[in-house]
XYZ file of C-alpha atoms in Angstrom:
381
model
C -10.157 7.690 1.569
C -7.431 9.638 3.932
C -4.259 8.613 2.623
C -1.108 8.456 5.268
C 1.849 6.914 5.177
C 4.203 5.932 1.391
C 7.631 3.765 0.941
C 8.921 3.238 -2.273
C 11.540 1.330 -3.639
C 13.359 3.001 -6.467
C 15.203 0.313 -8.263
C 17.669 0.466 -12.155
C 14.662 -0.644 -14.228
C 11.169 -0.350 -11.940
C 9.534 1.772 -9.554
C 7.572 -0.199 -6.470
C 5.327 2.350 -4.556
C 3.905 1.196 -1.467
C 0.908 3.385 0.696
C -1.051 2.963 3.353
C -4.243 4.333 3.092
C -7.433 4.797 5.700
C -10.982 4.840 5.768
C -11.837 6.182 9.479
C -13.558 8.900 9.480
C -12.158 10.074 13.025
C -15.612 10.921 14.009
C -15.963 12.938 17.651
C -19.118 12.432 19.752
C -21.092 14.669 21.201
C -18.871 14.864 24.321
C -15.829 15.777 21.407
C -13.993 12.564 22.083
C -13.067 9.946 19.246
C -15.566 7.224 18.749
C -14.322 4.026 20.201
C -14.132 2.502 16.874
C -10.721 4.707 16.470
C -7.932 3.163 16.487
C -5.804 4.632 19.430
C -2.939 2.444 20.080
C -1.459 -0.919 21.044
C -0.101 -1.630 24.579
C 3.216 -2.293 25.407
C 4.538 -2.134 28.802
C 3.727 0.836 30.001
C 3.995 2.859 26.799
C 0.754 3.352 24.182
C 2.166 3.572 20.779
C -0.271 4.879 17.849
C -2.161 1.878 15.360
C -2.170 2.672 11.596
C -5.525 1.548 10.982
C -5.984 0.396 6.809
C -4.947 -1.045 3.740
C -1.812 -1.348 1.826
C -2.116 -0.953 -1.682
C 0.669 -1.929 -4.367
C 2.205 -0.159 -7.348
C 4.358 -0.078 -9.912
C 5.915 1.635 -12.773
C 9.365 1.423 -15.149
C 12.191 3.771 -13.565
C 12.444 5.039 -17.550
C 8.710 6.706 -16.902
C 9.219 8.074 -13.320
C 7.341 11.552 -14.448
C 4.336 8.524 -14.281
C 5.091 7.833 -10.747
C 5.501 11.209 -10.053
C 2.336 11.930 -11.545
C 0.675 9.270 -9.670
C 1.822 10.324 -6.003
C 1.279 13.202 -6.443
C -2.340 12.767 -7.960
C -2.952 10.386 -4.912
C -1.793 12.873 -2.211
C 0.384 10.310 -1.282
C 3.137 12.659 -0.409
C 1.421 14.487 1.857
C 1.422 12.398 4.937
C -1.379 12.434 7.318
C -0.679 13.403 10.808
C -1.457 10.316 12.215
C 0.126 10.959 15.935
C -0.005 14.490 17.588
C 4.219 14.658 17.873
C 4.440 14.694 14.038
C 5.873 17.815 13.135
C 5.866 19.887 9.492
C 9.211 18.233 8.798
C 8.046 14.506 8.981
C 5.329 14.811 6.643
C 7.519 16.130 4.070
C 9.213 12.960 3.693
C 9.385 9.224 2.639
C 11.214 6.567 3.042
C 13.178 5.050 0.126
C 15.554 2.554 -1.225
C 17.328 1.318 -3.590
C 20.044 3.121 -6.045
C 17.254 5.540 -7.532
C 16.817 7.151 -3.724
C 20.142 9.123 -4.505
C 19.294 8.975 -8.424
C 16.125 10.860 -7.965
C 16.140 12.542 -4.963
C 16.685 15.924 -6.554
C 13.902 15.448 -8.509
C 11.596 14.594 -5.834
C 12.521 17.811 -3.825
C 11.461 19.732 -7.114
C 8.683 18.646 -8.606
C 6.527 17.342 -5.259
C 8.676 19.199 -2.090
C 9.932 15.611 -0.334
C 13.155 13.989 0.015
C 13.789 10.963 0.458
C 14.770 9.573 3.305
C 17.378 6.919 2.438
C 17.254 3.732 4.244
C 19.685 1.325 2.795
C 18.782 -1.349 0.118
C 19.527 -4.651 1.851
C 18.617 -3.759 5.309
C 15.280 -3.184 3.494
C 15.103 -6.366 1.230
C 15.492 -8.561 4.645
C 13.300 -6.658 6.556
C 10.233 -7.243 3.751
C 11.143 -10.636 3.766
C 11.272 -10.976 7.455
C 8.065 -8.992 8.148
C 5.961 -11.154 5.326
C 7.259 -14.915 6.592
C 6.836 -13.826 9.673
C 3.147 -12.250 9.813
C 1.383 -13.094 6.171
C 0.223 -16.428 6.066
C 0.201 -18.415 3.574
C 2.816 -15.963 1.760
C 5.569 -18.592 1.032
C 4.463 -21.221 -1.196
C 6.786 -24.078 -3.985
C 5.378 -24.091 -7.598
C 5.700 -27.884 -8.632
C 4.231 -29.458 -11.924
C 2.029 -26.078 -12.727
C 0.537 -26.268 -9.029
C 1.142 -23.862 -6.383
C 1.990 -25.353 -2.783
C 1.853 -22.929 0.290
C 4.353 -24.107 2.979
C 3.639 -23.577 7.063
C 6.661 -21.357 7.985
C 7.602 -22.334 11.617
C 8.683 -18.601 13.037
C 11.307 -21.142 15.318
C 12.875 -22.343 13.088
C 12.893 -19.458 10.244
C 16.764 -18.995 9.992
C 19.031 -19.289 8.530
C 18.090 -19.138 4.809
C 18.920 -17.560 1.710
C 16.993 -14.994 0.381
C 17.784 -15.103 -3.516
C 16.033 -11.368 -5.424
C 15.505 -11.150 -8.524
C 15.799 -7.924 -9.787
C 17.885 -5.578 -12.431
C 20.356 -8.193 -11.232
C 20.711 -11.242 -8.452
C 21.516 -10.761 -5.039
C 21.420 -13.335 -3.014
C 21.727 -12.932 0.906
C 22.432 -15.115 4.121
C 19.572 -14.309 6.327
C 20.816 -14.995 10.389
C 18.068 -13.281 11.774
C 16.274 -9.785 12.444
C 19.181 -7.025 10.951
C 21.761 -9.739 11.196
C 22.254 -10.926 7.482
C 25.089 -11.584 4.250
C 24.903 -10.846 0.495
C 27.468 -14.192 -0.100
C 27.151 -14.106 -3.580
C 25.152 -12.442 -7.090
C 25.125 -12.451 -10.522
C 24.603 -9.195 -13.523
C 22.315 -11.543 -14.859
C 19.221 -11.085 -13.516
C 15.378 -9.528 -14.310
C 17.411 -6.151 -16.593
C 19.014 -8.962 -18.967
C 15.779 -10.454 -19.695
C 14.246 -7.074 -20.378
C 17.803 -5.583 -22.586
C 18.073 -8.784 -24.264
C 14.387 -9.686 -25.097
C 13.854 -5.611 -26.362
C 16.958 -5.639 -28.673
C 16.017 -8.697 -30.173
C 12.424 -8.682 -30.649
C 11.611 -4.936 -30.534
C 8.907 -5.703 -27.391
C 8.483 -2.266 -25.976
C 7.991 -3.007 -22.341
C 8.743 -6.383 -19.724
C 5.251 -7.529 -19.259
C 5.155 -7.875 -23.262
C 7.773 -10.005 -23.503
C 6.855 -12.732 -20.472
C 3.689 -12.389 -22.437
C 5.432 -13.630 -25.802
C 7.211 -16.199 -24.064
C 3.883 -17.686 -22.887
C 3.341 -18.513 -27.135
C 7.354 -19.432 -27.556
C 8.896 -22.805 -27.563
C 12.986 -22.617 -26.790
C 13.207 -25.880 -28.639
C 13.884 -24.111 -31.769
C 16.809 -21.951 -30.683
C 18.083 -24.205 -27.578
C 20.666 -26.886 -28.987
C 19.347 -29.865 -26.798
C 20.981 -33.561 -25.471
C 19.054 -34.939 -28.215
C 20.004 -32.918 -30.883
C 24.091 -34.034 -30.040
C 23.323 -37.486 -29.278
C 20.576 -38.414 -32.091
C 17.590 -38.087 -29.653
C 18.651 -40.421 -26.929
C 19.016 -39.781 -23.521
C 22.712 -39.801 -21.798
C 21.692 -41.871 -18.589
C 25.620 -41.702 -17.646
C 25.575 -38.241 -16.949
C 22.133 -37.940 -15.554
C 20.877 -36.154 -18.305
C 17.862 -36.713 -20.135
C 17.668 -35.967 -24.312
C 15.557 -32.745 -23.669
C 17.855 -31.289 -21.447
C 19.124 -28.090 -22.542
C 22.821 -28.576 -23.582
C 23.339 -25.031 -25.067
C 20.938 -22.039 -24.712
C 20.619 -20.393 -28.449
C 22.881 -22.782 -29.518
C 20.925 -23.751 -32.789
C 21.599 -20.606 -34.127
C 24.856 -21.331 -34.780
C 24.442 -24.124 -37.271
C 21.425 -22.839 -39.154
C 21.518 -20.387 -41.721
C 19.198 -18.134 -40.790
C 18.842 -14.555 -39.700
C 17.733 -12.318 -36.522
C 14.017 -11.919 -38.276
C 13.913 -16.161 -39.445
C 12.578 -16.405 -36.059
C 9.662 -15.746 -33.939
C 9.982 -13.164 -31.278
C 7.778 -15.663 -29.681
C 9.996 -18.483 -29.563
C 13.229 -15.750 -28.695
C 11.645 -14.987 -25.474
C 10.633 -18.055 -23.871
C 14.727 -19.483 -25.238
C 15.911 -16.067 -22.956
C 13.407 -16.360 -19.921
C 14.625 -20.348 -19.590
C 18.336 -18.951 -20.438
C 18.597 -16.983 -16.925
C 15.986 -18.713 -15.106
C 18.106 -21.911 -15.185
C 21.357 -20.351 -14.328
C 19.471 -18.492 -11.583
C 18.096 -21.216 -9.823
C 21.762 -23.464 -10.740
C 23.801 -20.528 -8.975
C 20.973 -20.116 -5.869
C 21.261 -23.981 -4.919
C 25.463 -23.793 -5.213
C 25.575 -20.793 -2.712
C 22.618 -22.667 -0.077
C 24.705 -26.591 -0.391
C 27.838 -23.943 -0.400
C 26.455 -22.279 3.390
C 24.288 -25.501 4.335
C 21.371 -23.832 4.108
C 17.396 -25.875 3.444
C 15.792 -23.125 2.742
C 15.598 -20.510 -0.467
C 13.097 -17.983 -0.911
C 13.263 -16.146 -4.472
C 11.562 -12.571 -4.385
C 11.695 -9.903 -7.153
C 9.719 -8.125 -10.038
C 11.409 -10.806 -12.287
C 9.201 -13.272 -11.193
C 5.951 -11.542 -10.992
C 4.321 -14.818 -10.643
C 4.844 -16.075 -13.839
C 4.463 -19.663 -14.383
C 7.207 -20.662 -16.607
C 9.807 -18.698 -14.695
C 8.641 -20.334 -11.374
C 8.495 -23.543 -13.158
C 12.125 -22.740 -14.530
C 13.431 -22.073 -11.355
C 12.019 -24.998 -9.444
C 13.264 -27.523 -11.730
C 16.739 -26.498 -11.359
C 16.539 -26.128 -7.868
C 15.235 -30.011 -8.276
C 17.986 -30.809 -10.528
C 21.119 -29.906 -9.252
C 20.189 -30.928 -6.015
C 19.354 -34.030 -7.098
C 15.488 -33.740 -5.359
C 16.770 -32.796 -1.604
C 15.561 -29.143 -2.206
C 13.069 -26.837 -3.115
C 12.503 -24.005 -4.457
C 9.841 -21.404 -2.888
C 8.363 -17.725 -4.082
C 6.948 -15.532 -2.266
C 3.421 -13.542 -3.170
C 4.171 -10.427 -1.984
C 7.635 -11.100 -4.330
C 8.754 -7.546 -5.661
C 7.512 -5.575 -2.761
C 10.449 -6.805 -0.583
C 12.213 -3.581 -0.313
C 9.354 -1.485 -0.164
C 7.482 -2.842 2.748
C 11.357 -2.939 4.519
C 11.256 0.661 4.014
C 8.359 0.761 6.421
C 9.811 -1.263 9.310
C 12.754 1.206 8.745
C 10.567 3.718 10.822
C 11.646 4.866 13.779
C 8.319 4.980 16.402
C 6.388 1.466 17.386
C 3.716 1.170 15.023
C 1.166 -1.133 14.254
C -0.747 -1.780 10.594
C -4.416 -2.789 11.293
C -5.963 -4.400 8.321
C -9.208 -5.302 8.029
C -10.490 -5.792 11.506
C -6.800 -8.261 12.194
C -3.887 -5.843 13.534
C -0.085 -7.035 13.120
C 2.982 -4.824 14.978
C 5.593 -3.419 13.272
C 8.850 -2.243 16.257
C 11.836 -1.944 14.609
C 14.693 -3.247 15.312
C 13.257 -5.889 17.447
C 11.654 -8.864 15.756
C 7.671 -7.997 14.252
C 5.436 -9.893 17.305
C 3.063 -12.034 14.987
C -0.518 -11.251 15.690
C -3.643 -11.998 13.192
C -3.071 -10.307 9.492
C -5.218 -11.183 7.087
C -3.491 -11.451 3.604
C -3.705 -8.927 0.741
C -4.479 -9.755 -2.664
C -1.064 -10.014 -3.827
C -1.204 -8.719 -7.598
C -3.423 -6.246 -6.328
C -1.801 -2.732 -7.537
C -3.594 0.574 -7.908
């Protein structure tokens, strides 16, 4: 496998790595010329631009275990960019495109351990560029989640903008996207994935985010959450539009019950915590969409991870507060927006060929939509 280019998103809690691998042998024929199967460029006007042939791979690491990430990059030689363009200099080969706060925090460590410099790209630019890239290029990419079923959404590229991008990482950013390179961070909240992980670790002693999510699948939040029915004697409150099963107060039952932390199951705690955070993100997101008159809300970030209960809770929150007028939409490659956006920041005009189909990325111009075979959204390496 011939490894070519690597992009990183170094966030507060997780590090996401996307890299492109190529299996082309570039064998020469008896006349010393490259095989006709080689990718030599996509014509654009009077110029030809290099074509990168291969497959995108995705990997993630906890930021606290950054040495595992560095070892992974080193073991696969991802920091040694291939000579994919005849004008590449040796300096270019010692650079990894990176975004997020960790691109600054860990720059010296990458230089010391791998001998590479991190070419820092603006985080918001990358999130939006990655989202636009996926929505324009990959189908199916966006989907709704209702009653336990995924339903993929056909995206009209001529009617994509404006939309609200809600990126749920350690914290939450809400970005109004008006076009390629045209966006504004309009809101956000500090209650996000880091909150779920941090409080969950303190309350349940879980060692990882995935362990906490797995616990939540076996939990029952009604053991801890105070419901409307608990206040009104088990009946609905139609006058204010609340059913008896609606949550009146997250963790509210812990107030009146004579119990200590160890008396509650970790599974129920994690479930209640997940519900609390997902509900609030869904509500705040819709209110911001309403504020700017936006009809489309896309949710991304590694907090979601394709987790059914998380998507269901966010979807229900958006549906409730919009009175059924809006739907939450999710992205298959949700956790890698920043890393993919770093790819589109390359100065050279580039195209990726994947399984026989090509899609061109020509920053900063809009990305042409050509045929593209989608990747496995949850396949990590």
